[in-house]
Amino acid sequence: MNQHVDKAMELRNEMPMVNNCAQTIMRVYADELGMNEEQAAAIGCNFGGGMKCGGTCGAITSGLMVLGAMGIDSPKVVGEYRKRMAGMHDGLTDCAALLQENARKGGEKKVHCDNMIKESIELIDELTENK
């Protein structure tokens, strides 16, 4: 694992769990983005649960926010991020659809969301490795 994933899993395993998927990713990168963790969590608060309505997964939207805050706005890189995240999940990117598919396969919600967070962070780190 990497330091970003390790920190994310620490946040996700706090009891009670208070960070949604987007808040977790935003908090992990807070220092690198020039903000404190409280500011980062506030930015991500409305993106968990697919913008609180089952839309695009918060792990994906927060990944795009982190990339943008790091100065990466290239359509090629952003497209690569989205394509690869969708590709790991049969083309699905909406929270509701991802959770339905996970439940259909007998998966647990927290485990699924933690995996989405890990995948997003690993991809962010890969895409920003040379930046």
JSON list of C-alpha atoms in Angstrom, two decimals:
[
{"chain": "A", "resi": 1, "resn": "MET", "atom": "CA", "xyz": [0.00, 0.00, 0.00]},
{"chain": "A", "resi": 2, "resn": "ASN", "atom": "CA", "xyz": [0.98, 3.61, -0.21]},
{"chain": "A", "resi": 3, "resn": "GLN", "atom": "CA", "xyz": [0.82, 6.42, 2.35]},
{"chain": "A", "resi": 4, "resn": "HIS", "atom": "CA", "xyz": [-2.35, 7.88, 0.83]},
{"chain": "A", "resi": 5, "resn": "VAL", "atom": "CA", "xyz": [-4.18, 4.54, 0.94]},
{"chain": "A", "resi": 6, "resn": "ASP", "atom": "CA", "xyz": [-2.95, 3.87, 4.48]},
{"chain": "A", "resi": 7, "resn": "LYS", "atom": "CA", "xyz": [-4.27, 7.24, 5.69]},
{"chain": "A", "resi": 8, "resn": "ALA", "atom": "CA", "xyz": [-7.57, 6.70, 3.88]},
{"chain": "A", "resi": 9, "resn": "MET", "atom": "CA", "xyz": [-8.09, 3.34, 5.56]},
{"chain": "A", "resi": 10, "resn": "GLU", "atom": "CA", "xyz": [-7.27, 4.88, 8.96]},
{"chain": "A", "resi": 11, "resn": "LEU", "atom": "CA", "xyz": [-9.97, 7.49, 8.35]},
{"chain": "A", "resi": 12, "resn": "ARG", "atom": "CA", "xyz": [-12.46, 4.88, 7.15]},
{"chain": "A", "resi": 13, "resn": "ASN", "atom": "CA", "xyz": [-11.84, 2.67, 10.19]},
{"chain": "A", "resi": 14, "resn": "GLU", "atom": "CA", "xyz": [-12.39, 5.41, 12.79]},
{"chain": "A", "resi": 15, "resn": "MET", "atom": "CA", "xyz": [-15.36, 4.74, 15.03]},
{"chain": "A", "resi": 16, "resn": "PRO", "atom": "CA", "xyz": [-17.80, 6.20, 14.55]},
{"chain": "A", "resi": 17, "resn": "MET", "atom": "CA", "xyz": [-17.05, 6.52, 10.84]},
{"chain": "A", "resi": 18, "resn": "VAL", "atom": "CA", "xyz": [-17.68, 10.15, 9.95]},
{"chain": "A", "resi": 19, "resn": "ASN", "atom": "CA", "xyz": [-16.00, 10.47, 6.54]},
{"chain": "A", "resi": 20, "resn": "ASN", "atom": "CA", "xyz": [-17.81, 9.59, 3.35]},
{"chain": "A", "resi": 21, "resn": "CYS", "atom": "CA", "xyz": [-15.80, 8.40, 0.35]},
{"chain": "A", "resi": 22, "resn": "ALA", "atom": "CA", "xyz": [-15.26, 11.89, -1.07]},
{"chain": "A", "resi": 23, "resn": "GLN", "atom": "CA", "xyz": [-14.32, 13.40, 2.29]},
{"chain": "A", "resi": 24, "resn": "THR", "atom": "CA", "xyz": [-11.83, 10.60, 2.86]},
{"chain": "A", "resi": 25, "resn": "ILE", "atom": "CA", "xyz": [-10.01, 11.23, -0.41]},
{"chain": "A", "resi": 26, "resn": "MET", "atom": "CA", "xyz": [-10.08, 15.00, 0.02]},
{"chain": "A", "resi": 27, "resn": "ARG", "atom": "CA", "xyz": [-8.66, 14.72, 3.55]},
{"chain": "A", "resi": 28, "resn": "VAL", "atom": "CA", "xyz": [-5.89, 12.39, 2.39]},
{"chain": "A", "resi": 29, "resn": "TYR", "atom": "CA", "xyz": [-4.60, 15.01, -0.06]},
{"chain": "A", "resi": 30, "resn": "ALA", "atom": "CA", "xyz": [-5.38, 18.11, 2.06]},
{"chain": "A", "resi": 31, "resn": "ASP", "atom": "CA", "xyz": [-1.77, 19.02, 2.89]},
{"chain": "A", "resi": 32, "resn": "GLU", "atom": "CA", "xyz": [-0.65, 18.60, -0.70]},
{"chain": "A", "resi": 33, "resn": "LEU", "atom": "CA", "xyz": [-3.52, 20.82, -1.84]},
{"chain": "A", "resi": 34, "resn": "GLY", "atom": "CA", "xyz": [-2.66, 23.58, 0.63]},
{"chain": "A", "resi": 35, "resn": "MET", "atom": "CA", "xyz": [-5.63, 23.21, 2.95]},
{"chain": "A", "resi": 36, "resn": "ASN", "atom": "CA", "xyz": [-6.37, 21.68, 6.30]},
{"chain": "A", "resi": 37, "resn": "GLU", "atom": "CA", "xyz": [-8.33, 18.46, 6.69]},
{"chain": "A", "resi": 38, "resn": "GLU", "atom": "CA", "xyz": [-11.44, 20.24, 7.96]},
{"chain": "A", "resi": 39, "resn": "GLN", "atom": "CA", "xyz": [-11.59, 22.38, 4.80]},
{"chain": "A", "resi": 40, "resn": "ALA", "atom": "CA", "xyz": [-11.01, 19.31, 2.65]},
{"chain": "A", "resi": 41, "resn": "ALA", "atom": "CA", "xyz": [-13.77, 17.39, 4.44]},
{"chain": "A", "resi": 42, "resn": "ALA", "atom": "CA", "xyz": [-16.14, 20.33, 3.98]},
{"chain": "A", "resi": 43, "resn": "ILE", "atom": "CA", "xyz": [-15.45, 20.38, 0.24]},
{"chain": "A", "resi": 44, "resn": "GLY", "atom": "CA", "xyz": [-16.18, 16.65, -0.02]},
{"chain": "A", "resi": 45, "resn": "CYS", "atom": "CA", "xyz": [-19.21, 16.54, 2.29]},
{"chain": "A", "resi": 46, "resn": "ASN", "atom": "CA", "xyz": [-21.86, 16.73, -0.44]},
{"chain": "A", "resi": 47, "resn": "PHE", "atom": "CA", "xyz": [-20.25, 14.27, -2.85]},
{"chain": "A", "resi": 48, "resn": "GLY", "atom": "CA", "xyz": [-20.59, 11.07, -0.82]},
{"chain": "A", "resi": 49, "resn": "GLY", "atom": "CA", "xyz": [-23.36, 8.72, -1.85]},
{"chain": "A", "resi": 50, "resn": "GLY", "atom": "CA", "xyz": [-23.11, 9.96, -5.40]},
{"chain": "A", "resi": 51, "resn": "MET", "atom": "CA", "xyz": [-23.78, 13.62, -4.55]},
{"chain": "A", "resi": 52, "resn": "LYS", "atom": "CA", "xyz": [-26.26, 12.36, -1.96]},
{"chain": "A", "resi": 53, "resn": "CYS", "atom": "CA", "xyz": [-28.57, 11.15, -4.73]},
{"chain": "A", "resi": 54, "resn": "GLY", "atom": "CA", "xyz": [-26.91, 8.06, -6.22]},
{"chain": "A", "resi": 55, "resn": "GLY", "atom": "CA", "xyz": [-25.15, 9.98, -9.02]},
{"chain": "A", "resi": 56, "resn": "THR", "atom": "CA", "xyz": [-21.46, 9.74, -9.83]},
{"chain": "A", "resi": 57, "resn": "CYS", "atom": "CA", "xyz": [-19.54, 7.92, -7.10]},
{"chain": "A", "resi": 58, "resn": "GLY", "atom": "CA", "xyz": [-17.91, 10.24, -4.56]},
{"chain": "A", "resi": 59, "resn": "ALA", "atom": "CA", "xyz": [-14.60, 8.38, -4.84]},
{"chain": "A", "resi": 60, "resn": "ILE", "atom": "CA", "xyz": [-14.61, 9.29, -8.54]},
{"chain": "A", "resi": 61, "resn": "THR", "atom": "CA", "xyz": [-15.75, 12.91, -8.16]},
{"chain": "A", "resi": 62, "resn": "SER", "atom": "CA", "xyz": [-13.25, 13.58, -5.39]},
{"chain": "A", "resi": 63, "resn": "GLY", "atom": "CA", "xyz": [-10.52, 12.04, -7.53]},
{"chain": "A", "resi": 64, "resn": "LEU", "atom": "CA", "xyz": [-11.37, 14.54, -10.24]},
{"chain": "A", "resi": 65, "resn": "MET", "atom": "CA", "xyz": [-11.33, 17.37, -7.69]},
{"chain": "A", "resi": 66, "resn": "VAL", "atom": "CA", "xyz": [-7.89, 16.32, -6.45]},
{"chain": "A", "resi": 67, "resn": "LEU", "atom": "CA", "xyz": [-6.53, 16.09, -9.99]},
{"chain": "A", "resi": 68, "resn": "GLY", "atom": "CA", "xyz": [-7.91, 19.55, -10.77]},
{"chain": "A", "resi": 69, "resn": "ALA", "atom": "CA", "xyz": [-6.50, 21.03, -7.57]},
{"chain": "A", "resi": 70, "resn": "MET", "atom": "CA", "xyz": [-3.12, 19.58, -8.55]},
{"chain": "A", "resi": 71, "resn": "GLY", "atom": "CA", "xyz": [-3.35, 21.49, -11.81]},
{"chain": "A", "resi": 72, "resn": "ILE", "atom": "CA", "xyz": [-4.28, 18.53, -13.98]},
{"chain": "A", "resi": 73, "resn": "ASP", "atom": "CA", "xyz": [-7.12, 19.48, -16.30]},
{"chain": "A", "resi": 74, "resn": "SER", "atom": "CA", "xyz": [-5.99, 17.78, -19.49]},
{"chain": "A", "resi": 75, "resn": "PRO", "atom": "CA", "xyz": [-8.96, 16.10, -21.21]},
{"chain": "A", "resi": 76, "resn": "LYS", "atom": "CA", "xyz": [-6.63, 13.17, -21.96]},
{"chain": "A", "resi": 77, "resn": "VAL", "atom": "CA", "xyz": [-5.66, 12.61, -18.31]},
{"chain": "A", "resi": 78, "resn": "VAL", "atom": "CA", "xyz": [-9.16, 13.24, -16.96]},
{"chain": "A", "resi": 79, "resn": "GLY", "atom": "CA", "xyz": [-10.58, 10.89, -19.60]},
{"chain": "A", "resi": 80, "resn": "GLU", "atom": "CA", "xyz": [-8.00, 8.25, -18.69]},
{"chain": "A", "resi": 81, "resn": "TYR", "atom": "CA", "xyz": [-8.97, 8.53, -15.02]},
{"chain": "A", "resi": 82, "resn": "ARG", "atom": "CA", "xyz": [-12.69, 8.17, -15.73]},
{"chain": "A", "resi": 83, "resn": "LYS", "atom": "CA", "xyz": [-12.20, 5.40, -18.29]},
{"chain": "A", "resi": 84, "resn": "ARG", "atom": "CA", "xyz": [-10.04, 3.35, -15.96]},
{"chain": "A", "resi": 85, "resn": "MET", "atom": "CA", "xyz": [-12.32, 3.78, -12.95]},
{"chain": "A", "resi": 86, "resn": "ALA", "atom": "CA", "xyz": [-15.32, 2.73, -15.04]},
{"chain": "A", "resi": 87, "resn": "GLY", "atom": "CA", "xyz": [-13.34, -0.12, -16.58]},
{"chain": "A", "resi": 88, "resn": "MET", "atom": "CA", "xyz": [-12.73, -1.66, -13.17]},
{"chain": "A", "resi": 89, "resn": "HIS", "atom": "CA", "xyz": [-16.49, -1.79, -12.58]},
{"chain": "A", "resi": 90, "resn": "ASP", "atom": "CA", "xyz": [-18.11, -2.99, -15.80]},
{"chain": "A", "resi": 91, "resn": "GLY", "atom": "CA", "xyz": [-18.52, 0.57, -17.05]},
{"chain": "A", "resi": 92, "resn": "LEU", "atom": "CA", "xyz": [-20.44, 1.71, -13.96]},
{"chain": "A", "resi": 93, "resn": "THR", "atom": "CA", "xyz": [-19.66, 5.07, -12.35]},
{"chain": "A", "resi": 94, "resn": "ASP", "atom": "CA", "xyz": [-22.89, 5.99, -10.54]},
{"chain": "A", "resi": 95, "resn": "CYS", "atom": "CA", "xyz": [-22.98, 5.22, -6.83]},
{"chain": "A", "resi": 96, "resn": "ALA", "atom": "CA", "xyz": [-26.44, 3.65, -6.91]},
{"chain": "A", "resi": 97, "resn": "ALA", "atom": "CA", "xyz": [-25.58, 1.33, -9.80]},
{"chain": "A", "resi": 98, "resn": "LEU", "atom": "CA", "xyz": [-22.22, 0.40, -8.26]},
{"chain": "A", "resi": 99, "resn": "LEU", "atom": "CA", "xyz": [-23.86, -0.44, -4.94]},
{"chain": "A", "resi": 100, "resn": "GLN", "atom": "CA", "xyz": [-26.65, -2.42, -6.61]},
{"chain": "A", "resi": 101, "resn": "GLU", "atom": "CA", "xyz": [-24.13, -4.48, -8.56]},
{"chain": "A", "resi": 102, "resn": "ASN", "atom": "CA", "xyz": [-22.06, -5.01, -5.43]},
{"chain": "A", "resi": 103, "resn": "ALA", "atom": "CA", "xyz": [-25.14, -6.17, -3.49]},
{"chain": "A", "resi": 104, "resn": "ARG", "atom": "CA", "xyz": [-26.13, -8.47, -6.36]},
{"chain": "A", "resi": 105, "resn": "LYS", "atom": "CA", "xyz": [-22.71, -10.13, -6.00]},
{"chain": "A", "resi": 106, "resn": "GLY", "atom": "CA", "xyz": [-23.19, -10.44, -2.23]},
{"chain": "A", "resi": 107, "resn": "GLY", "atom": "CA", "xyz": [-20.66, -7.75, -1.34]},
{"chain": "A", "resi": 108, "resn": "GLU", "atom": "CA", "xyz": [-20.66, -5.55, 1.74]},
{"chain": "A", "resi": 109, "resn": "LYS", "atom": "CA", "xyz": [-21.20, -1.82, 1.23]},
{"chain": "A", "resi": 110, "resn": "LYS", "atom": "CA", "xyz": [-18.28, -0.58, 3.37]},
{"chain": "A", "resi": 111, "resn": "VAL", "atom": "CA", "xyz": [-15.85, -3.02, 1.76]},
{"chain": "A", "resi": 112, "resn": "HIS", "atom": "CA", "xyz": [-17.01, -1.93, -1.69]},
{"chain": "A", "resi": 113, "resn": "CYS", "atom": "CA", "xyz": [-16.70, 1.78, -0.87]},
{"chain": "A", "resi": 114, "resn": "ASP", "atom": "CA", "xyz": [-13.28, 1.27, 0.73]},
{"chain": "A", "resi": 115, "resn": "ASN", "atom": "CA", "xyz": [-12.14, -0.47, -2.45]},
{"chain": "A", "resi": 116, "resn": "MET", "atom": "CA", "xyz": [-13.45, 2.39, -4.60]},
{"chain": "A", "resi": 117, "resn": "ILE", "atom": "CA", "xyz": [-11.44, 4.80, -2.43]},
{"chain": "A", "resi": 118, "resn": "LYS", "atom": "CA", "xyz": [-8.28, 2.67, -2.74]},
{"chain": "A", "resi": 119, "resn": "GLU", "atom": "CA", "xyz": [-8.65, 2.38, -6.52]},
{"chain": "A", "resi": 120, "resn": "SER", "atom": "CA", "xyz": [-9.22, 6.10, -6.90]},
{"chain": "A", "resi": 121, "resn": "ILE", "atom": "CA", "xyz": [-6.20, 7.00, -4.76]},
{"chain": "A", "resi": 122, "resn": "GLU", "atom": "CA", "xyz": [-3.93, 4.53, -6.53]},
{"chain": "A", "resi": 123, "resn": "LEU", "atom": "CA", "xyz": [-4.98, 5.96, -9.88]},
{"chain": "A", "resi": 124, "resn": "ILE", "atom": "CA", "xyz": [-4.55, 9.56, -8.71]},
{"chain": "A", "resi": 125, "resn": "ASP", "atom": "CA", "xyz": [-1.06, 8.71, -7.49]},
{"chain": "A", "resi": 126, "resn": "GLU", "atom": "CA", "xyz": [-0.19, 6.97, -10.75]},
{"chain": "A", "resi": 127, "resn": "LEU", "atom": "CA", "xyz": [-1.45, 9.85, -12.89]},
{"chain": "A", "resi": 128, "resn": "THR", "atom": "CA", "xyz": [0.35, 12.47, -10.78]},
{"chain": "A", "resi": 129, "resn": "GLU", "atom": "CA", "xyz": [3.55, 10.49, -10.26]},
{"chain": "A", "resi": 130, "resn": "ASN", "atom": "CA", "xyz": [5.64, 12.62, -12.60]},
{"chain": "A", "resi": 131, "resn": "LYS", "atom": "CA", "xyz": [4.01, 15.95, -11.73]}
]
